[in-house]
PDB file of C-alpha atoms in Angstrom:
ATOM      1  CA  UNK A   1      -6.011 -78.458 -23.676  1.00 43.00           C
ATOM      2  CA  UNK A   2      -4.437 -80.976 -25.675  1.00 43.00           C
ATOM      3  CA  UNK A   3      -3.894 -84.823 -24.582  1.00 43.00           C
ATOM      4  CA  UNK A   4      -0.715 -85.957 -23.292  1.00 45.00           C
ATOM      5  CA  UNK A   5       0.911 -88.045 -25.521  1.00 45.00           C
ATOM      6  CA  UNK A   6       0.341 -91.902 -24.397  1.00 47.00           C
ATOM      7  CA  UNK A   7       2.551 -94.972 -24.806  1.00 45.00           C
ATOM      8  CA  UNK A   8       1.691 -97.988 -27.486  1.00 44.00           C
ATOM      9  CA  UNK A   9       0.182-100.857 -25.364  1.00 45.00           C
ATOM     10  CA  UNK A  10       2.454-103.742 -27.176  1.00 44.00           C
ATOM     11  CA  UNK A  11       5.610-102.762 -25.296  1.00 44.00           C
ATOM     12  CA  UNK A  12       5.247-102.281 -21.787  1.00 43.00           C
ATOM     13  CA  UNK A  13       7.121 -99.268 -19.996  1.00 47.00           C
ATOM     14  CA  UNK A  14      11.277-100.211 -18.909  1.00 46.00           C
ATOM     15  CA  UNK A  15      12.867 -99.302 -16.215  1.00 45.00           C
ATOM     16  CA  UNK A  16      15.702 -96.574 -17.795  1.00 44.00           C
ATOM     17  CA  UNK A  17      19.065 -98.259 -17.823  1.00 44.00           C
ATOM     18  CA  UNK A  18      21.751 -96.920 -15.567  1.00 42.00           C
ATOM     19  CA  UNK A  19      23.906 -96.190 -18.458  1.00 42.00           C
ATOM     20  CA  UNK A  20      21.105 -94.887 -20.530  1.00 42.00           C
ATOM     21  CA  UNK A  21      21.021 -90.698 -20.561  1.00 43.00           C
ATOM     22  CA  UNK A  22      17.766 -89.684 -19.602  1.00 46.00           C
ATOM     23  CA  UNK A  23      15.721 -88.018 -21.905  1.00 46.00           C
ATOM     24  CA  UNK A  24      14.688 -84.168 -21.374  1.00 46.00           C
ATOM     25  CA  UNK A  25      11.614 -84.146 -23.934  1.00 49.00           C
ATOM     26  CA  UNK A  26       8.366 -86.419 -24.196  1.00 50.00           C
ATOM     27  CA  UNK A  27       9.042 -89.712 -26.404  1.00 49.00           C
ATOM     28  CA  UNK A  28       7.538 -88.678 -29.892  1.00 50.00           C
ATOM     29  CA  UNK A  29       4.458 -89.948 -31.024  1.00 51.00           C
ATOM     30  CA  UNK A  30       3.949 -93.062 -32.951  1.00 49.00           C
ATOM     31  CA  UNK A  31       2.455 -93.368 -36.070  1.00 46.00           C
ATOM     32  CA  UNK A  32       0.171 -95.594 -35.612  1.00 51.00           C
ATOM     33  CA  UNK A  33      -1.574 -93.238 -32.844  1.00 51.00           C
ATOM     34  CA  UNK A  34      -4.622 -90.989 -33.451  1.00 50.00           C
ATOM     35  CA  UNK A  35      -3.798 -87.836 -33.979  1.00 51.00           C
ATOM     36  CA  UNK A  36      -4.356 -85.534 -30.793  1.00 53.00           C
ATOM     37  CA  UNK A  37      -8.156 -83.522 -30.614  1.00 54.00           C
ATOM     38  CA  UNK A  38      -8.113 -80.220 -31.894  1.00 55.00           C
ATOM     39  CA  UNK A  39      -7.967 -77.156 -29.234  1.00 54.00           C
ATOM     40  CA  UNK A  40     -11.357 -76.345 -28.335  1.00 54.00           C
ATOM     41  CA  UNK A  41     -12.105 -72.628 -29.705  1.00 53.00           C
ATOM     42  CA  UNK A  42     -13.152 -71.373 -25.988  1.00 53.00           C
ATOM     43  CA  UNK A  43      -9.962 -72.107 -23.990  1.00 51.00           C
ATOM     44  CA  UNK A  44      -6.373 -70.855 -25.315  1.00 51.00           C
ATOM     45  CA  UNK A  45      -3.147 -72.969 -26.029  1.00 53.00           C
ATOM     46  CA  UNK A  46      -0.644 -72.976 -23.194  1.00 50.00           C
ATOM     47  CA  UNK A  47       2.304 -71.626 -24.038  1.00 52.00           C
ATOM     48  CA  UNK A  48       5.744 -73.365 -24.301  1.00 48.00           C
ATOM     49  CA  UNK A  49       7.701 -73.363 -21.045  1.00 46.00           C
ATOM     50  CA  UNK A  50      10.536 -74.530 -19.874  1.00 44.00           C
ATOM     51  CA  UNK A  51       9.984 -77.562 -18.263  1.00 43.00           C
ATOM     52  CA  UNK A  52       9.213 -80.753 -20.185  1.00 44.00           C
ATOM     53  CA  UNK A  53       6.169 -81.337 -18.542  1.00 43.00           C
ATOM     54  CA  UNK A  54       3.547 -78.909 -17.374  1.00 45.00           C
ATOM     55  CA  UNK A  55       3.516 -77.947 -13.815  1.00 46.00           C
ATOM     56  CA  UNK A  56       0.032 -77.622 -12.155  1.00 44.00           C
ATOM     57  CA  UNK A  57       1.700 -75.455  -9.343  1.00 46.00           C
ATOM     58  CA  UNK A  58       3.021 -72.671 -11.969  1.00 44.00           C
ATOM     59  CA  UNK A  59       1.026 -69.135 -12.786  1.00 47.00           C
ATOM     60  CA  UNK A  60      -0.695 -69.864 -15.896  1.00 48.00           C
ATOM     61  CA  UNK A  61       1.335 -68.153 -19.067  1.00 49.00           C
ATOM     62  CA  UNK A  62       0.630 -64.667 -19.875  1.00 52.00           C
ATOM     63  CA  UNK A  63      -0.114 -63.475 -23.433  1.00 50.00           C
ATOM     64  CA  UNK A  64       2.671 -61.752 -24.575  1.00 47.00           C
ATOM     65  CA  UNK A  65       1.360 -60.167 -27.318  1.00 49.00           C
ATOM     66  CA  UNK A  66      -2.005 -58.964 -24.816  1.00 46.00           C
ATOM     67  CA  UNK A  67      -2.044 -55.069 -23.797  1.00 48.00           C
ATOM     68  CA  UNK A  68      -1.507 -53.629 -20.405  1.00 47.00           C
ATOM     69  CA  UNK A  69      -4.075 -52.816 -18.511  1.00 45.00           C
ATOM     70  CA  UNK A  70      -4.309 -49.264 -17.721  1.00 44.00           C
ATOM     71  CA  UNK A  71      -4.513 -50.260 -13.620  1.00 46.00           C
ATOM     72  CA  UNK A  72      -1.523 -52.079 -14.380  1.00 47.00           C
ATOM     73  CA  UNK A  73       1.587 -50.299 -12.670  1.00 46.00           C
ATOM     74  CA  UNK A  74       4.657 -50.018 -14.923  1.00 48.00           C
ATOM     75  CA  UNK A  75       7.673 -52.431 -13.980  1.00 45.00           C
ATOM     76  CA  UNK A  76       9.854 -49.604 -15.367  1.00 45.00           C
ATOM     77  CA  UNK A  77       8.777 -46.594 -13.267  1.00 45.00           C
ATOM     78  CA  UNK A  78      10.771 -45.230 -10.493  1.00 43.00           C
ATOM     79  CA  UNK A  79       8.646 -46.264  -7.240  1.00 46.00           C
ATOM     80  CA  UNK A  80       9.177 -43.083  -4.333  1.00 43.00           C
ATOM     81  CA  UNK A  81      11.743 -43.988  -1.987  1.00 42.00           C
ATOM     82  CA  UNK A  82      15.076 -43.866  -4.224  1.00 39.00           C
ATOM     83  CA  UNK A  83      15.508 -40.480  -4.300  1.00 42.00           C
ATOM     84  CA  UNK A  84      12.502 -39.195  -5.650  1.00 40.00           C
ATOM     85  CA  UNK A  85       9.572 -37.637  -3.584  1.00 44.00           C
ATOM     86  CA  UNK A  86       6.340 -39.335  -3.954  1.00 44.00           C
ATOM     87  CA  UNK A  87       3.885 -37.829  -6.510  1.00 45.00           C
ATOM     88  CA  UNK A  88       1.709 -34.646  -5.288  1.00 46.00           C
ATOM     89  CA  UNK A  89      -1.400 -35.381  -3.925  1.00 45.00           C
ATOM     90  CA  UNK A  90      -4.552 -33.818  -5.939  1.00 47.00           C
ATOM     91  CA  UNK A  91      -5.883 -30.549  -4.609  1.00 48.00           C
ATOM     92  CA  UNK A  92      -8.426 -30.907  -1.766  1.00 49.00           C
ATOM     93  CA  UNK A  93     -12.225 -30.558  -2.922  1.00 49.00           C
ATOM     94  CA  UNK A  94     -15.496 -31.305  -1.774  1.00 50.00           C
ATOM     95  CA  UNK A  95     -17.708 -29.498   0.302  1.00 50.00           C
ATOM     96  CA  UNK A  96     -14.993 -29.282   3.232  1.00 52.00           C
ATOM     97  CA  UNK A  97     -13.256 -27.252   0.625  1.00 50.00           C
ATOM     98  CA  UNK A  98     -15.871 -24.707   0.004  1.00 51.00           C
ATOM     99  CA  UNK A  99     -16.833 -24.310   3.202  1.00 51.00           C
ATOM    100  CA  UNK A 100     -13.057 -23.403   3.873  1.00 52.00           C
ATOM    101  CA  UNK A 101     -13.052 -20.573   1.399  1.00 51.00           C
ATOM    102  CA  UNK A 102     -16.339 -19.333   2.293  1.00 48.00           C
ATOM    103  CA  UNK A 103     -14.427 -19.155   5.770  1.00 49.00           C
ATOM    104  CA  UNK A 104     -11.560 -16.914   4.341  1.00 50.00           C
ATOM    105  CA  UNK A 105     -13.530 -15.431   2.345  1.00 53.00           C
ATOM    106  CA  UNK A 106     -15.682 -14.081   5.240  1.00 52.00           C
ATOM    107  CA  UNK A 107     -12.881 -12.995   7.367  1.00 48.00           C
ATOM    108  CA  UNK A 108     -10.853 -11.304   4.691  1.00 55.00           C
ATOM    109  CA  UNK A 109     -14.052  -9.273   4.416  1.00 53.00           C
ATOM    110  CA  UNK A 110     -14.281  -8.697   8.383  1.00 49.00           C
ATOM    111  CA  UNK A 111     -10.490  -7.386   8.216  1.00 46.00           C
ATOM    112  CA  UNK A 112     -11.094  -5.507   5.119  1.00 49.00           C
ATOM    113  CA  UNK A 113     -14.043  -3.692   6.634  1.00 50.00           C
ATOM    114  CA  UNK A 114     -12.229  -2.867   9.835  1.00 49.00           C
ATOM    115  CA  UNK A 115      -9.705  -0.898   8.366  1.00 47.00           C
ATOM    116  CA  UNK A 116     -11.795   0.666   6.280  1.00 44.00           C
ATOM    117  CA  UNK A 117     -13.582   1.349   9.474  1.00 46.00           C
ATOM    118  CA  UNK A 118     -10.616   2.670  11.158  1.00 48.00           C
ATOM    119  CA  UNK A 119      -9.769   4.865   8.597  1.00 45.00           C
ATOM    120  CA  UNK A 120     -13.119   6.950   8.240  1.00 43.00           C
ATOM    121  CA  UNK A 121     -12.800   6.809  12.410  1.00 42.00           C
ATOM    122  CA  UNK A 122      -8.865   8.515  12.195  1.00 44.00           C
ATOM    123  CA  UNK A 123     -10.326  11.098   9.484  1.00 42.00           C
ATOM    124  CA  UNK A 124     -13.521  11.857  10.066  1.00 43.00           C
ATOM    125  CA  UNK A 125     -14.965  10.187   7.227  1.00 45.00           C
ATOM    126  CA  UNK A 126     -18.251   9.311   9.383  1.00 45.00           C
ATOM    127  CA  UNK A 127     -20.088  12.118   8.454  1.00 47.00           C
ATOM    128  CA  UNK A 128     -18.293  14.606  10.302  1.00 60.00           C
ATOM    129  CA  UNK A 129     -18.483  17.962   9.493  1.00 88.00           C
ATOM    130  CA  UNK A 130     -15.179  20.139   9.151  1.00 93.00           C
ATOM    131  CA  UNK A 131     -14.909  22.334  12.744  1.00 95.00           C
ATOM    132  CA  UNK A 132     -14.693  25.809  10.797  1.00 96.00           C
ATOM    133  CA  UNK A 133     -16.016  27.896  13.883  1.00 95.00           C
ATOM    134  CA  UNK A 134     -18.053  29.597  11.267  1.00 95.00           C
ATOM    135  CA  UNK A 135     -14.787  31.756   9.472  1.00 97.00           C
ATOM    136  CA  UNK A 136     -15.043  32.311   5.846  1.00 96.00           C
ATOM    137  CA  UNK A 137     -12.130  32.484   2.901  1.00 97.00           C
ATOM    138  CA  UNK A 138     -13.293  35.685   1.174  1.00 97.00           C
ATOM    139  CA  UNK A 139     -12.461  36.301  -2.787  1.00 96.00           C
ATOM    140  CA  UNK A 140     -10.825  39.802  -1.743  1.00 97.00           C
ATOM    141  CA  UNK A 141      -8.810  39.231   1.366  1.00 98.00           C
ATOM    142  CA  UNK A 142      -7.018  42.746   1.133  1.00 97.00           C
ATOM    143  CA  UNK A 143     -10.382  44.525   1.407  1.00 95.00           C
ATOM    144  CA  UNK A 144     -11.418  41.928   4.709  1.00 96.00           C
ATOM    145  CA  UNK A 145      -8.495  41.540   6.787  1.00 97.00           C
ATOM    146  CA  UNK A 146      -7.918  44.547   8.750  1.00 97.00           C
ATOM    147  CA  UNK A 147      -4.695  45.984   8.994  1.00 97.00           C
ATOM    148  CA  UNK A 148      -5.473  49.635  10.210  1.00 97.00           C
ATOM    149  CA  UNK A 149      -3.174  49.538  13.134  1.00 98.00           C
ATOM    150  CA  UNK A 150       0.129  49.817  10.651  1.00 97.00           C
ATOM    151  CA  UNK A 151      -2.227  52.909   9.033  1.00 96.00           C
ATOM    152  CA  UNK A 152      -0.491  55.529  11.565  1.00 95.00           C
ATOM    153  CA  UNK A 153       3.334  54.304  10.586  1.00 95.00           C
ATOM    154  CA  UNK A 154       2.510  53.756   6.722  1.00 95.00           C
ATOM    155  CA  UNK A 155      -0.766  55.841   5.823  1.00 95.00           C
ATOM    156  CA  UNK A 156       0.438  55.601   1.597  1.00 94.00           C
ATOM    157  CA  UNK A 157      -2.145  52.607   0.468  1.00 93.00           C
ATOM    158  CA  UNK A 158      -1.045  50.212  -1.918  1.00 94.00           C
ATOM    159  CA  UNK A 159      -2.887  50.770  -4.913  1.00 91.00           C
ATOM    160  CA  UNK A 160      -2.173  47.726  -6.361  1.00 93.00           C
ATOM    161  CA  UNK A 161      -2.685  44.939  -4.044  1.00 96.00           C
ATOM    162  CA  UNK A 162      -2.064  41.027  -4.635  1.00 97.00           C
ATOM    163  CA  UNK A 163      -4.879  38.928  -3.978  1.00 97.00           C
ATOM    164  CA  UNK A 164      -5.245  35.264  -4.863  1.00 98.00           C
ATOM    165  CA  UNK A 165      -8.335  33.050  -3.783  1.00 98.00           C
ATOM    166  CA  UNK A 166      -9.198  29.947  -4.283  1.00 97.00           C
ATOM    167  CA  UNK A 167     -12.083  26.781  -3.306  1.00 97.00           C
ATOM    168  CA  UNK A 168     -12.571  23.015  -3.095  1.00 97.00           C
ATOM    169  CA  UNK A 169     -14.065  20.850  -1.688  1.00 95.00           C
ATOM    170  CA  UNK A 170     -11.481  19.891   0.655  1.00 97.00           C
ATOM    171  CA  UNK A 171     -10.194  23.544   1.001  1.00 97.00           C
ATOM    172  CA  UNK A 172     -10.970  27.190   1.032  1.00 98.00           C
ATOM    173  CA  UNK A 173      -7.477  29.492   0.667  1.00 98.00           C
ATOM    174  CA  UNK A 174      -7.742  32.929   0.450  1.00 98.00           C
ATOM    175  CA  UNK A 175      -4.310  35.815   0.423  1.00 98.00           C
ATOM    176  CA  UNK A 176      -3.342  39.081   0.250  1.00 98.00           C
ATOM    177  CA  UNK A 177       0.049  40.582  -0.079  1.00 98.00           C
ATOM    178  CA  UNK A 178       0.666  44.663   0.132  1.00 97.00           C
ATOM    179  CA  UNK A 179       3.234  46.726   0.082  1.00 96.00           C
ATOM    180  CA  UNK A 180       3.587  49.347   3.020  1.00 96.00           C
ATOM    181  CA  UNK A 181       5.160  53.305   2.312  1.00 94.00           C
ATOM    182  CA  UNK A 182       5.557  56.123   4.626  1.00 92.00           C
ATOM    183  CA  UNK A 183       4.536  59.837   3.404  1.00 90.00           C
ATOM    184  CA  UNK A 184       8.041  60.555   2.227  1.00 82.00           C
ATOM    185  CA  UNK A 185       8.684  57.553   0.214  1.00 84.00           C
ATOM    186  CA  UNK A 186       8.781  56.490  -3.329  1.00 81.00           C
ATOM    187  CA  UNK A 187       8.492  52.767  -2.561  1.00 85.00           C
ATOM    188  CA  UNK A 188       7.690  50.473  -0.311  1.00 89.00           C
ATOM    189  CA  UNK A 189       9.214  50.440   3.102  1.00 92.00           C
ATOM    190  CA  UNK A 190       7.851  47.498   4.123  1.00 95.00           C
ATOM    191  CA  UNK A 191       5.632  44.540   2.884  1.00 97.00           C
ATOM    192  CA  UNK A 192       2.076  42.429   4.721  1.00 98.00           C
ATOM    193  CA  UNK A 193       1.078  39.198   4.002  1.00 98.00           C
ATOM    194  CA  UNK A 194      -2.232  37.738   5.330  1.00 98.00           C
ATOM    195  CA  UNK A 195      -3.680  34.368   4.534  1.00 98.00           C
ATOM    196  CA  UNK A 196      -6.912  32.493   5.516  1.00 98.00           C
ATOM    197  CA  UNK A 197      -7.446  28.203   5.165  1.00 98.00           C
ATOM    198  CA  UNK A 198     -10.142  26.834   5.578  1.00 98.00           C
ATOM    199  CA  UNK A 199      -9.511  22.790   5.918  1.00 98.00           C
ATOM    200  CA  UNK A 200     -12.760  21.076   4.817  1.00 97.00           C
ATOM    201  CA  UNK A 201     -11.367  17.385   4.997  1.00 96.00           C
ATOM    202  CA  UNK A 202      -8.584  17.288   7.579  1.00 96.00           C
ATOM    203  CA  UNK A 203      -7.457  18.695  10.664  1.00 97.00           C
ATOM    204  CA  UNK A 204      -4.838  20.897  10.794  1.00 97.00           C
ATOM    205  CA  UNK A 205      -3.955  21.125  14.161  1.00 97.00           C
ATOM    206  CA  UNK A 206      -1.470  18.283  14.484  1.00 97.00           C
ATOM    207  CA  UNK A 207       0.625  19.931  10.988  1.00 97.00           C
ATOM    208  CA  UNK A 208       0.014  23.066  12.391  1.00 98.00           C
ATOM    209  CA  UNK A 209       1.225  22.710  15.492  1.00 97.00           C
ATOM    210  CA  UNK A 210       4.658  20.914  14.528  1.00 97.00           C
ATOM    211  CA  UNK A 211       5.118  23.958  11.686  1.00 96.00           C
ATOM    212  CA  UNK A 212       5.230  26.384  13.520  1.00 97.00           C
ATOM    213  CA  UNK A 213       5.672  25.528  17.334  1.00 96.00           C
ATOM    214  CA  UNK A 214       8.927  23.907  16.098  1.00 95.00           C
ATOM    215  CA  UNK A 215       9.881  26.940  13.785  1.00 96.00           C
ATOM    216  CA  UNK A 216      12.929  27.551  15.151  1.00 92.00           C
ATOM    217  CA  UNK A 217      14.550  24.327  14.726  1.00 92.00           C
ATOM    218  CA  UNK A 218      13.936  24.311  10.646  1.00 90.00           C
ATOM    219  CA  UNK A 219      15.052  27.962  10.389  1.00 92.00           C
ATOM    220  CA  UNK A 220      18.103  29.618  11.770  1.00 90.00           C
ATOM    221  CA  UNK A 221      18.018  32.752  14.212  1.00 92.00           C
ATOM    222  CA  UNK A 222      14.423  32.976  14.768  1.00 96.00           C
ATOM    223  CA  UNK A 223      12.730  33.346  17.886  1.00 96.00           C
ATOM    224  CA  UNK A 224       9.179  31.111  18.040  1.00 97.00           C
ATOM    225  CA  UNK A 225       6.796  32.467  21.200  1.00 97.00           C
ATOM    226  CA  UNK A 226       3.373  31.086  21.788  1.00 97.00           C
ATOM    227  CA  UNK A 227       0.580  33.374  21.947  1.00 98.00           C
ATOM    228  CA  UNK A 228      -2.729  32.957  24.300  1.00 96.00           C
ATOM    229  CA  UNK A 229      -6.192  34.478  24.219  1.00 96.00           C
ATOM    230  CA  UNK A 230      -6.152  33.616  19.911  1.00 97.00           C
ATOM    231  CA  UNK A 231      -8.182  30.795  18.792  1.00 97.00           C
ATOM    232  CA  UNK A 232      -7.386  27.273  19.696  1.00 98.00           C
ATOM    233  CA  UNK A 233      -3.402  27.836  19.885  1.00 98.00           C
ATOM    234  CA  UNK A 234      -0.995  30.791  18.116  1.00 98.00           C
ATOM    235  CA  UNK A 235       2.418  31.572  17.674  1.00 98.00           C
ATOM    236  CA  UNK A 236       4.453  34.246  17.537  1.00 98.00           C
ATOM    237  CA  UNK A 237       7.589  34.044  14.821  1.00 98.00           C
ATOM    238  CA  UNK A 238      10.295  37.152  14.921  1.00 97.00           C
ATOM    239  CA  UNK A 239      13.645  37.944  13.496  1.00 96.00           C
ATOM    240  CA  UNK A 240      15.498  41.190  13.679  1.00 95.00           C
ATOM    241  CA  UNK A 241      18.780  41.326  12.064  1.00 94.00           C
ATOM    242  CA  UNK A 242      19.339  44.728  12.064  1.00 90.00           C
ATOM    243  CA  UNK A 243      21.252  45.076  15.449  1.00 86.00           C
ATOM    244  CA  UNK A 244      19.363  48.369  15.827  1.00 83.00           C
ATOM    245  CA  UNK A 245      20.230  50.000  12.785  1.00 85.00           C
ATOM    246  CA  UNK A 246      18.247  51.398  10.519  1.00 82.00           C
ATOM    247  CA  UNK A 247      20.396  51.131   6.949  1.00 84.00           C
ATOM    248  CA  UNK A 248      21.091  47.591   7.566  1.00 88.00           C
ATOM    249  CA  UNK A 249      19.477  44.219   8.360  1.00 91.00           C
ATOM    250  CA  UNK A 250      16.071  43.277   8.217  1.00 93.00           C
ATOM    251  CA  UNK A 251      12.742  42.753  10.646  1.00 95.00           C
ATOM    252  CA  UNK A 252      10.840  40.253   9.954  1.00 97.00           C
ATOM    253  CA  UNK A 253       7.043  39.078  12.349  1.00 98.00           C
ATOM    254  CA  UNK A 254       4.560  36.512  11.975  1.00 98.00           C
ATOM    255  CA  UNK A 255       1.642  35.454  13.915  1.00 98.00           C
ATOM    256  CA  UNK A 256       0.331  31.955  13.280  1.00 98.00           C
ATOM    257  CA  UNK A 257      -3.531  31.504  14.227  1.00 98.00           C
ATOM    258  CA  UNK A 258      -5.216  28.018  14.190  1.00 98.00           C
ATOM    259  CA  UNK A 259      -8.987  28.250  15.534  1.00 98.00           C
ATOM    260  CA  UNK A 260     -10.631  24.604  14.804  1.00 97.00           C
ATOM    261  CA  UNK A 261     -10.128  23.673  10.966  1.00 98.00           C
ATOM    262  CA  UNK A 262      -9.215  27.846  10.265  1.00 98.00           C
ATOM    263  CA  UNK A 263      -5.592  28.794   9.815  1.00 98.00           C
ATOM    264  CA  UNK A 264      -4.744  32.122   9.839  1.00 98.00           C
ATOM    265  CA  UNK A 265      -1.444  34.320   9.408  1.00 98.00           C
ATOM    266  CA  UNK A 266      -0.211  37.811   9.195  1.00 98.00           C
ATOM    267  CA  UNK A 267       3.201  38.375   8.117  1.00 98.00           C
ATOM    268  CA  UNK A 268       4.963  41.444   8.472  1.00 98.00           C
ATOM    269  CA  UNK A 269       8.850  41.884   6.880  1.00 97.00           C
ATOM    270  CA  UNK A 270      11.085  45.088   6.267  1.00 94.00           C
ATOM    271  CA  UNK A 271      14.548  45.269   4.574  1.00 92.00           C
ATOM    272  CA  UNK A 272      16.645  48.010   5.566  1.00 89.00           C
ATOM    273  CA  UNK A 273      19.299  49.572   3.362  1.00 85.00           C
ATOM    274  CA  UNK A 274      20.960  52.986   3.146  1.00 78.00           C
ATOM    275  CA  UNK A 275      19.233  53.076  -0.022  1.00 77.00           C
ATOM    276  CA  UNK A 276      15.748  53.676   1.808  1.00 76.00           C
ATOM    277  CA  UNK A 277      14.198  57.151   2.863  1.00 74.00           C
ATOM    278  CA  UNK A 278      12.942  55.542   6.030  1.00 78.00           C
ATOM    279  CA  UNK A 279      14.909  56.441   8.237  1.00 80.00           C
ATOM    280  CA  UNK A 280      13.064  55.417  11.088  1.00 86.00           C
ATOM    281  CA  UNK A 281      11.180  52.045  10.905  1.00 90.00           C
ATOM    282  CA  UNK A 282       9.098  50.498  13.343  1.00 93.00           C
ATOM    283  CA  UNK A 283      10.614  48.111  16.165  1.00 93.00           C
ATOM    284  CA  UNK A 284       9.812  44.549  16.327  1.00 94.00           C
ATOM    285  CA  UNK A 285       7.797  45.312  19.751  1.00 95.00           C
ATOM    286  CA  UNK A 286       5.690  47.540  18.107  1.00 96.00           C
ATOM    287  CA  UNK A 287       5.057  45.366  14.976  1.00 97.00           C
ATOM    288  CA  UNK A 288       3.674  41.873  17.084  1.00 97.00           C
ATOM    289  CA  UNK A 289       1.386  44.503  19.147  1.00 97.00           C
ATOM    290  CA  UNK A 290       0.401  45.430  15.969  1.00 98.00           C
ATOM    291  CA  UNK A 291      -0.144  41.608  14.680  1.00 98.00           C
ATOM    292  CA  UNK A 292      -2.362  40.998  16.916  1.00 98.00           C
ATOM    293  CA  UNK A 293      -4.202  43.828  17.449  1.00 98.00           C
ATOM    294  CA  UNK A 294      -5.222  43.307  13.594  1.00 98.00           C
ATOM    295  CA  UNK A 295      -5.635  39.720  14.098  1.00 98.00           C
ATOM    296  CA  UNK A 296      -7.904  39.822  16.283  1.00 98.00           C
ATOM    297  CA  UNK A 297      -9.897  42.173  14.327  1.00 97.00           C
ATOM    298  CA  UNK A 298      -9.622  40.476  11.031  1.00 98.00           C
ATOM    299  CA  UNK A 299     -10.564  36.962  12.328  1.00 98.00           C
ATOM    300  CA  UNK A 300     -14.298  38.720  13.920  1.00 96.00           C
ATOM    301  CA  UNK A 301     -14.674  39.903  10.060  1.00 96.00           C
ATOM    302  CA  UNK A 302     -14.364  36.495   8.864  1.00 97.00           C
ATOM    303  CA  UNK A 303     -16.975  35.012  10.636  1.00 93.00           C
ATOM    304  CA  UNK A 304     -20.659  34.851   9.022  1.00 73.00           C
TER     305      UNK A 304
END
C-alpha cells in the first residue's frame, strides 16, 4: 500500500478557522517531498472510494474487472418464493434406488406370473387333456351316424349326400346333410342334418348350455325341452307351424347332445306345400322319438 501523504515539518499543523470551509480531499503534496514508494508487485492497489480517507472497518474493494465465480449465485436470478416454484430436485440414485426397482421389478413379475397362472388354471392350460369320452369326428359322417329309424317313412336314399369334415388342433368338426324322399316322390320331402365337435382346447359346456337351453328366447315360436339319459345334458328344440295340415307350414326338430368336450346334433326339418306328393308326413312326436332313437345309436358308433 502506498504511504499517506505527510505534512512539511517547518509549519506546524493549525487549528481550521471557523470561517475557513473544510477541505474534503488530502492537502496535496509538496514538492520538496520524496516521492511515495512504488506498490509492491505482491499486494494490489486499493481502489478509489468514496471517502477521503480509507476506512479500516470497510470490505476491502472488489475487482471489477475479476470473473464470477461459478459458486457465485447470480444477483439477477429470481430466488423461489415470488411466484416461482423452487427448482426440481435431481432424480433419486444410489443404491436405495436400485434396490427399489429390483423391488418392483420383482413384484411386477409375481403379479405377472399369477395371472398367467390363473389363466392356464380357468382353461386348462396345465396339461389337461380335452374330456372327449373317447368320441371321434369321422371324415364321412353320412356313412357313421345312423339314421335308420326315418328308413321306414323315407326308404329313397340320397344318392348324393353333403359331407364336410374338418381337424385342428383345437377342434375336430365333422357334418352331414341329406335329403329324405318317400317311394312316390320326385324330391325331397324332407331334409337331416347331423354334426359332431370335438373341442380339443375349451369346454363347451358353459356355450352350450346357454345356446341351446335358452333357445327359445333368441328364436320366436319354438319350444326348448331338456332331454335325460343323453350324455352330460341334451335338449330337445321343436317347431310345427303347420297347424296340422299337410300343404302348409313347416316341422322342424333338433336334439342337442353335449357329452364332456363332444357336441352332437341331429336336425330334422320338412316344408309342406300343396306342391308336394307327400301327402302324409310324419308328426313332430314321431320325429323326436326318432332323434333319439338314432342318437343314441350314432353317438355308440363314434366311440373308438
Amino acid at each position: 500500500m502506498s504511504t499517506p501523504p505527510q505534512q512539511p515539518p517547518s509549519s506546524p499543523q493549525q487549528p481550521p478557522s471557523s470561517s475557513a470551509p473544510q477541505q474534503s480531499s488530502p492537502p496535496p503534496q509538496q514538492p520538496d517531498q520524496p516521492p511515495a514508494a512504488p506498490p509492491q508487485p505482491q499486494q494490489p492497489q486499493p481502489q478509489p472510494t468514496a471517502y477521503p480517507y480509507p476506512n479500516p472497518q470497510s470490505p476491502p474493494p472488489q475487482n471489477p474487472y475479476a470473473q464470477a465465480s461459478p459458486q457465485q449465485a447470480n444477483p439477477y436470478a429470481t430466488q423461489p418464493g415470488y411466484g416461482y416454484p423452487p427448482p426440481a430436485a435431481p432424480p433419486a440414485t444410489g443404491p436405495n434406488t436400485a434396490g427399489r426397482a429390483v423391488l418392483w421389478a420383482a413384484v411386477g413379475a409375481v403379479v405377472a406370473s399369477a395371472a398367467w397362472a390363473g389363466g392356464l388354471f380357468l382353461t386348462g392350460g396345465f396339461g389337461t387333456n380335452a374330456d372327449l369320452r373317447g368320441y371321434r369326428a369321422p371324415a364321412n359322417l353320412c356313412s357313421s351316424a345312423d339314421y335308420s329309424s326315418f328308413k321306414d317313412e323315407y326308404p329313397v336314399d340320397d344318392s348324393s349326400p353333403t359331407k364336410n369334415a374338418m381337424k385342428d388342433p383345437a377342434l375336430d368338426e365333422s357334418d352331414c346333410s341329406l335329403s329324405l324322399k318317400k317311394t312316390s316322390s320326385s324330391y325331397g320331402d324332407a331334409y337331416l342334418t347331423m354334426q359332431v365337435d370335438l373341442h380339443r382346447k375349451t369346454d363347451p359346456g358353459p356355450e352350450f348350455t346357454a345356446t341351446w337351453k335358452n333357445y327359445g328366447d333368441s328364436h320366436s315360436d319354438y319350444d326348448v325341452t331338456p332331454v335325460q339319459g343323453i350324455g352330460d345334458e341334451a335338449y330337445l328344440v321343436t317347431q310345427d307351424t303347420s297347424n296340422g295340415s299337410s300343404t302348409s307350414g313347416s316341422r322342424y326338430a333338433t336334439l342337442a347332445v353335449r357329452d364332456g368336450w363332444m357336441t352332437y346334433s341331429m336336425s330334422y326339418s320338412a316344408y309342406l306345400s300343396t306342391y308336394d306328393s307327400d301327402t302324409d308326413p310324419p308328426t313332430l312326436g314321431d320325429v323326436t322319438g326318432w332323434l333319439k332313437t338314432d342318437t343314441r345309436s350314432t353317438l355308440e358308433q363314434l366311440k373308438d
